[in-house]
Coordinates of C-alpha atoms in Angstrom, one line a residue:
X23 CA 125.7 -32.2 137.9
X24 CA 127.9 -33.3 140.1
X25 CA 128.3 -30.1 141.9
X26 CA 124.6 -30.1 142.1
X27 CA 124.3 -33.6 144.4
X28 CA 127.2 -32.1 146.7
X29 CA 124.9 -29.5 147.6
X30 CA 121.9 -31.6 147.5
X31 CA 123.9 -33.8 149.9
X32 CA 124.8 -31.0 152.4
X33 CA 121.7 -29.6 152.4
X34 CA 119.9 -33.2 153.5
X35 CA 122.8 -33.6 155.7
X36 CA 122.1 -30.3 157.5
X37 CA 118.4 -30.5 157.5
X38 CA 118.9 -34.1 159.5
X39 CA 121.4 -32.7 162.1
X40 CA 119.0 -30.0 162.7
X41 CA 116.1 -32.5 163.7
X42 CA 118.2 -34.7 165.2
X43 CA 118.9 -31.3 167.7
X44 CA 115.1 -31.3 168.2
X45 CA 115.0 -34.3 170.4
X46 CA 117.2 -37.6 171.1
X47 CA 117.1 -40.1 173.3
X48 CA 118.8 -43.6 174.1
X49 CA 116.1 -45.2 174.6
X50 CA 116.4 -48.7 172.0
X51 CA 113.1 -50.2 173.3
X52 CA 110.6 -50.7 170.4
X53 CA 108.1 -49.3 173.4
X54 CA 108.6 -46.1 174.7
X55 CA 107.4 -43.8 177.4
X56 CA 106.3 -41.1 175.9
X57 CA 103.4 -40.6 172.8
X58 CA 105.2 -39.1 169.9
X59 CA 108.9 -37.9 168.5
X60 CA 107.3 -35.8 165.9
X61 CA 107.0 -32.1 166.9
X62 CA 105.8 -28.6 166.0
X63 CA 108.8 -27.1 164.2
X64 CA 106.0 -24.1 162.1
X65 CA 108.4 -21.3 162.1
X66 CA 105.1 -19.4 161.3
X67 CA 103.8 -20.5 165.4
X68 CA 104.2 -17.4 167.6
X69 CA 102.9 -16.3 170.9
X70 CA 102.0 -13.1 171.8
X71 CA 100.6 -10.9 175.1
X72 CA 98.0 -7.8 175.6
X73 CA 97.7 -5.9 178.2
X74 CA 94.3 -3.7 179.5
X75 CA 93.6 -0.2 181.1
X76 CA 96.0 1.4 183.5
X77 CA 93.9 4.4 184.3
X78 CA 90.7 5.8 186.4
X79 CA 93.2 5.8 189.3
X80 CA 96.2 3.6 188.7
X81 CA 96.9 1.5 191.7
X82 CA 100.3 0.7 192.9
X83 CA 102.9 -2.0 191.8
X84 CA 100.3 -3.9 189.2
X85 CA 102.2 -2.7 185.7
X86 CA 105.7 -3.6 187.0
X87 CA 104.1 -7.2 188.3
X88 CA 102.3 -7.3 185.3
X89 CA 105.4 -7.2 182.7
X90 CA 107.4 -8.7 185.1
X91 CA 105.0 -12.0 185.3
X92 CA 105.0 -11.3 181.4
X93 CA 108.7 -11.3 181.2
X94 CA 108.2 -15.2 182.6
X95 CA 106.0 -16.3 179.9
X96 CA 108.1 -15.1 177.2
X97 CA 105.5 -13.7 174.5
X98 CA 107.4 -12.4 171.4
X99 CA 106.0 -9.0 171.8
X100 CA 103.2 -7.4 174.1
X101 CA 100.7 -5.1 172.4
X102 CA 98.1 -3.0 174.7
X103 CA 94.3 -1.7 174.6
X104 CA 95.0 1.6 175.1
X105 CA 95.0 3.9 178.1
X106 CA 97.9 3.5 178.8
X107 CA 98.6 7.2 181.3
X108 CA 96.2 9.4 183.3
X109 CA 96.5 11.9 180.6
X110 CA 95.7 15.5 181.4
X111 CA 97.9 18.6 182.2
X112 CA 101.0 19.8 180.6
X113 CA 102.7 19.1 177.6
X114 CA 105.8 18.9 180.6
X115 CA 103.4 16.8 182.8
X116 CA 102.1 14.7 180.0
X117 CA 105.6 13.9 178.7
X118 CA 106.6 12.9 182.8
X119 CA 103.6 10.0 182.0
X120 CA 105.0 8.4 179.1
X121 CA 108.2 8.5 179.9
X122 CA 107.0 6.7 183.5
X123 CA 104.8 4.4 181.3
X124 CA 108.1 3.8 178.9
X125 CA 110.1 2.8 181.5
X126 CA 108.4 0.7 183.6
X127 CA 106.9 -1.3 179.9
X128 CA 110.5 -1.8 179.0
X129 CA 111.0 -4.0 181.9
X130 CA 108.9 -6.8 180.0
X131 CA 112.5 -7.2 177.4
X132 CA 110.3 -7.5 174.3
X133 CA 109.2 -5.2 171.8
X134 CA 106.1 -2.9 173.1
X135 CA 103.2 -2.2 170.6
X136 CA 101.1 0.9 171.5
X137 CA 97.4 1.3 171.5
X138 CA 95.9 5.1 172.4
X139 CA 93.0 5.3 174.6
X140 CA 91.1 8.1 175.2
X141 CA 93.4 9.2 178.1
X142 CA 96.2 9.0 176.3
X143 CA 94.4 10.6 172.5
X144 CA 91.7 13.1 173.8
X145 CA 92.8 16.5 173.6
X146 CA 94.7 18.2 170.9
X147 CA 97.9 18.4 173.0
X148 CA 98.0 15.0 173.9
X149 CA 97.5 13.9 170.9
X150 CA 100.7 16.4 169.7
X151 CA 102.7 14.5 172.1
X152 CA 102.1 11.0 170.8
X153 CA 102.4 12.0 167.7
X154 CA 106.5 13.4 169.0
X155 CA 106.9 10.6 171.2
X156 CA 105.5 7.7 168.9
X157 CA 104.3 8.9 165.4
X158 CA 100.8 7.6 164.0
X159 CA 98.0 7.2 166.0
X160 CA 96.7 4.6 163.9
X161 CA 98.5 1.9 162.1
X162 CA 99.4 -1.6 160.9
X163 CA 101.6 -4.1 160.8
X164 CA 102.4 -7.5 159.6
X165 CA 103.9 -10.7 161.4
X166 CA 104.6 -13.9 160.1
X167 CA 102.0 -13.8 157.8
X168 CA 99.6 -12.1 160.1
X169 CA 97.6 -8.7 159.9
X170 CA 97.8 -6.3 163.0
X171 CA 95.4 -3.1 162.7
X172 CA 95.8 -0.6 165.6
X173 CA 92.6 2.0 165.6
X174 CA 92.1 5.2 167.1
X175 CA 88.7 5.4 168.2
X176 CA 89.5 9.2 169.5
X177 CA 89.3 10.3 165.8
X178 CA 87.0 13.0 165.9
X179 CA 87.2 16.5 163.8
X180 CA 89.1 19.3 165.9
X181 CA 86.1 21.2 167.1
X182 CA 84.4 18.1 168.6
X183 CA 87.5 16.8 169.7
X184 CA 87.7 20.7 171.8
X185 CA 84.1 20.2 173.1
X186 CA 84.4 16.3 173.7
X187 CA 88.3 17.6 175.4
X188 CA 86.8 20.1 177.8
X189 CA 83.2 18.2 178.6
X190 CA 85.7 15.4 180.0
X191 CA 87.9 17.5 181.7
X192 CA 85.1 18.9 183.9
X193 CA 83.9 15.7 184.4
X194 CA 87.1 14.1 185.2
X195 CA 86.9 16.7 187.9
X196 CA 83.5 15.7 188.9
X197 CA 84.5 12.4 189.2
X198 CA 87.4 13.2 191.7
X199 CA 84.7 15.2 193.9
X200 CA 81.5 13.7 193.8
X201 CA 82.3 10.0 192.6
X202 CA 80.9 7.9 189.3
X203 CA 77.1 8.3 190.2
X204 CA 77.7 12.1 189.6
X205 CA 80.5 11.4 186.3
X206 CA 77.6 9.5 185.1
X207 CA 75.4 12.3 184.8
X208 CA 77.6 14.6 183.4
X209 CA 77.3 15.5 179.0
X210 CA 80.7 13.5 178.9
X211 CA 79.6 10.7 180.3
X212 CA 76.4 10.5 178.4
X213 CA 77.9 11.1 174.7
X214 CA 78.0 8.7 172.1
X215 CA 82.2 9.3 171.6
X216 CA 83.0 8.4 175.4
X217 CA 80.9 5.2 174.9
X218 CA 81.9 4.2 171.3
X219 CA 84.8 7.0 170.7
X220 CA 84.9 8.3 166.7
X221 CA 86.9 7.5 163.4
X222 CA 87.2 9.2 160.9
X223 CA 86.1 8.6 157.0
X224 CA 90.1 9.1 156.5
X225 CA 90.9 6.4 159.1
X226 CA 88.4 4.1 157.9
X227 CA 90.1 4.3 154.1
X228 CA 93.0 3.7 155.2
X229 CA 92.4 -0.2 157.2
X230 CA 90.2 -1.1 154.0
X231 CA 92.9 -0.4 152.2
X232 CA 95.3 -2.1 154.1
X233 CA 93.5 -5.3 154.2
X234 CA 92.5 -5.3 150.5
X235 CA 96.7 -5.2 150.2
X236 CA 96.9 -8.2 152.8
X237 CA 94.2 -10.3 151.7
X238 CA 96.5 -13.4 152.3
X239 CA 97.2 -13.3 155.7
X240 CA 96.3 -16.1 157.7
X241 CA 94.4 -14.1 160.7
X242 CA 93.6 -10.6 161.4
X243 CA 94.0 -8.8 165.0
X244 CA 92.3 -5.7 165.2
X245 CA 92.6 -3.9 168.6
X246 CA 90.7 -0.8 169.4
X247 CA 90.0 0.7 172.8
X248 CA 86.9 1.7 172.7
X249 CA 84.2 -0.9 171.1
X250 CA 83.5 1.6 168.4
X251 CA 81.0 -1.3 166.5
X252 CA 78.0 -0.4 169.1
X253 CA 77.9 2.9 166.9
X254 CA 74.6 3.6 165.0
X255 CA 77.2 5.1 162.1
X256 CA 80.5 4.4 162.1
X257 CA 83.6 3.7 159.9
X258 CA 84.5 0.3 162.0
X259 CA 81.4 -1.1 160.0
X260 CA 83.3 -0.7 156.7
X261 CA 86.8 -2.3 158.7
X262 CA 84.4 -5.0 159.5
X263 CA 82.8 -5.2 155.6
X264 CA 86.3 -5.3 154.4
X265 CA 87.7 -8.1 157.0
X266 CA 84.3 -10.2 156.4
X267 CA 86.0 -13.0 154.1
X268 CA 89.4 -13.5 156.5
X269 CA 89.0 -14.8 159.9
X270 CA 89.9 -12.1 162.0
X271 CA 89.7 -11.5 166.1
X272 CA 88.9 -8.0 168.0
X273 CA 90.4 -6.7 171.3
X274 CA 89.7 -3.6 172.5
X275 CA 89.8 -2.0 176.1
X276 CA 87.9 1.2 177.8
X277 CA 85.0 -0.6 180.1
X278 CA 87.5 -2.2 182.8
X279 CA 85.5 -5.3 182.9
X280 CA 86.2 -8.7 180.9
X281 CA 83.5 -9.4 178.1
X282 CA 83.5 -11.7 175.5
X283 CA 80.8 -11.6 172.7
X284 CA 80.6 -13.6 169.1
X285 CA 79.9 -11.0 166.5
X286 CA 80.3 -12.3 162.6
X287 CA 81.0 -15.6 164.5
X288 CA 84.7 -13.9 164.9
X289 CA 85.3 -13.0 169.1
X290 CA 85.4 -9.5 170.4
X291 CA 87.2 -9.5 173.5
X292 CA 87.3 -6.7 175.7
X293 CA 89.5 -6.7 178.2
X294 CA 89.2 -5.5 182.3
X295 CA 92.7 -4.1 183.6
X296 CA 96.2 -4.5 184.8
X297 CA 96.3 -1.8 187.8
X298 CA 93.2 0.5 186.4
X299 CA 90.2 1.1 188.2
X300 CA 88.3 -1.6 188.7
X301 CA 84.5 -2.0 188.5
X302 CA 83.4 -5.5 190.4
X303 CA 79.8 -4.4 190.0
X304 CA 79.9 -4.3 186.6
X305 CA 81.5 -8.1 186.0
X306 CA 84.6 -9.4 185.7
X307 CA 86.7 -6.4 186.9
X308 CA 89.9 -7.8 187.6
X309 CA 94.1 -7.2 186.6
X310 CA 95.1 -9.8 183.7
X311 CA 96.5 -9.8 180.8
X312 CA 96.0 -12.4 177.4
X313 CA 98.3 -15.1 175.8
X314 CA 97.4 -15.4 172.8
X315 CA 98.7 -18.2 169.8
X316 CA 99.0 -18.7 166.5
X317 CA 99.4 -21.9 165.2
X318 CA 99.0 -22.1 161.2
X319 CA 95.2 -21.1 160.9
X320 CA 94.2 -21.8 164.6
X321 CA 94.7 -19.2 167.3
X322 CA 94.6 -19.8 170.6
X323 CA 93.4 -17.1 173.6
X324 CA 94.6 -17.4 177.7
X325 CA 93.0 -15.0 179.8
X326 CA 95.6 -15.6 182.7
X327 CA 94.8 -13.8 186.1
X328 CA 98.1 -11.8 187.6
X329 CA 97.2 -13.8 190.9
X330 CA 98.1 -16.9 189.4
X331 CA 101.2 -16.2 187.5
X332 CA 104.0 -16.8 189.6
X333 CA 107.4 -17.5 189.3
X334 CA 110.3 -20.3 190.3
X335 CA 110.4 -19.6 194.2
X336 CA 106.1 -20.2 193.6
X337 CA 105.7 -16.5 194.1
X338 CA 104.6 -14.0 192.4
X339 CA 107.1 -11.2 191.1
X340 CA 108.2 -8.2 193.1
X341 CA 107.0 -9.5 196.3
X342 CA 103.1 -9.0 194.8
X343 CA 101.8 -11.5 197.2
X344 CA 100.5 -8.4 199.1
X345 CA 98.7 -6.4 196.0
X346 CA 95.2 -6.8 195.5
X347 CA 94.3 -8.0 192.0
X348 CA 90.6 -8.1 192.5
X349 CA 89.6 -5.2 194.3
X350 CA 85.6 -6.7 195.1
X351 CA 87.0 -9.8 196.9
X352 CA 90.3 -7.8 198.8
X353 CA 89.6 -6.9 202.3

């Protein structure tokens, strides 16, 4: 017994010391200047970042000021909406992309989570090379009590993927030449999988399955690049079925333009860029990226502009001052 209240004791005397670290003062006024000395200690709180598109035309310096702004804010980790390389070419030139993308990501000094777009997923060799470089295309993961599901929406059976492959290599091409009018007329451009992408009954299984083995998480983040829910038929509707008791949020990429919708009353966000091609005609085309926390059950979602993040000096990282973040409203 005895030995039992020693513990007891050092355990209450360890547990004080550490909220005495929190926050003192010597201050002995019964009034004091400032509204409360009780804080959030939830180890289960945790902030994290996304990033959007980088392709259609990367443009110069908007990645590196990107993590490097993200690098300031200090997000645990920093997951993406896919697209993350041009895509195209060979296996060589393909490889040269990630391992530009790799580097340049790994500036942000936090773990990197991986979406695939359909730049980076389309044909049959890229998809070979991910799957060297990175493993699954789709997958999940839990933190702190929270469910991550990262989709594939290039999921389609090998001979559409060849068709779907070659239709958006000529296009691709046609876009180069003749500019998005012309791209928008092209059999790429007007299928259902460029709009909504594709996954597969075997995919779908697989995120039903890992939510029915997660049904106590306290949120769900599913990210997606492109907005595969428009789809007449797809397999997101049974992900969406499956998640329709847990509160759960949606990001997903593809468009280049910021849109948020209520859909379930959960949010599907999709995100514009952070150096893609932008689109100022079509909305809010702009470079950003998203802050998002978790505080028990409440989540909280920043849409913070790359203009506006800036650092000690009141400028913003590598000498960006001179980059244009909103391509409509640059001269």
């Amino acid at each position: 017994m005895k030995m039992i209240w020693v513990v007891l004791m050092v355990l209450g005397f360890a547990q004080t010391s550490a909220i005495a670290e929190v926050f003192s003062h010597t201050v002995t006024n019964e009034k004091k200047p400032w509204t409360a000395d009780a804080f959030e200690g939830d180890v289960q709180k945790f902030t994290f970042a996304i990033h959007a598109d980088l392709t259609g035309g990367e443009r110069p310096q908007v990645f590196e000021i990107a993590m490097a702004q993200l690098a300031l804010l200090g997000p645990e980790f920093v997951i993406s909406v896919g697209d993350l390389i041009e895509g195209g070419g060979t296996r060589d030139e393909l490889i040269a992309q990630w391992q530009s993308f790799d580097q340049r990501a790994a500036k942000v000094g936090v773990p990197m989570f991986y979406v695939g777009g359909n730049h980076d997923l389309s044909s049959a060799l890229e998809r070979d090379v991910w799957a060297d470089r990175y493993g699954p295309h789709y997958y999940h993961f839990r933190y702190k009590d929270v469910l991550f599901l990262v989709l594939d929406t290039e999921d389609l059976s090998e001979t559409r993927r060849d068709t779907i492959a070659a239709q958006r290599a000529e296009a691709v091409e046609i876009y180069k030449t003749d500019g998005p009018e012309a791209f928008a007329k092209t059999p790429y451009a007007k299928s259902q999988e460029r709009v909504t992408g594709a996954i597969s009954e075997q995919q779908g299984a697989y995120f039903v399955d890992a939510i029915a083995q997660n049904k106590d998480v306290r949120h769900v983040f599913v990210f997606t690049h492109k907005p595969a829910w428009n789809a007449d038929e797809t397999r997101f509707h049974d992900i969406e079925a499956a998640l329709a008791d847990i509160p759960y949020t949606v990001f997903n990429g593809h468009e280049h333009y910021y849109k948020h919708q209520s859909r379930f009353g959960r949010d599907y966000i999709q995100l514009a860029t952070t150096g893609g091609k932008q689109f100022p005609e079509l909305g809010m085309s702009e470079d950003h990226v998203v802050l998002v926390t978790v505080a028990g059950t409440e989540v909280s979602i920043a849409t913070l502009m790359l203009s506006g993040i800036r650092d000690r000096t009141g400028h913003i990282p590598l000498d960006g001052e001179g980059v244009c973040f909103a391509v409509g409203s640059c001269k």
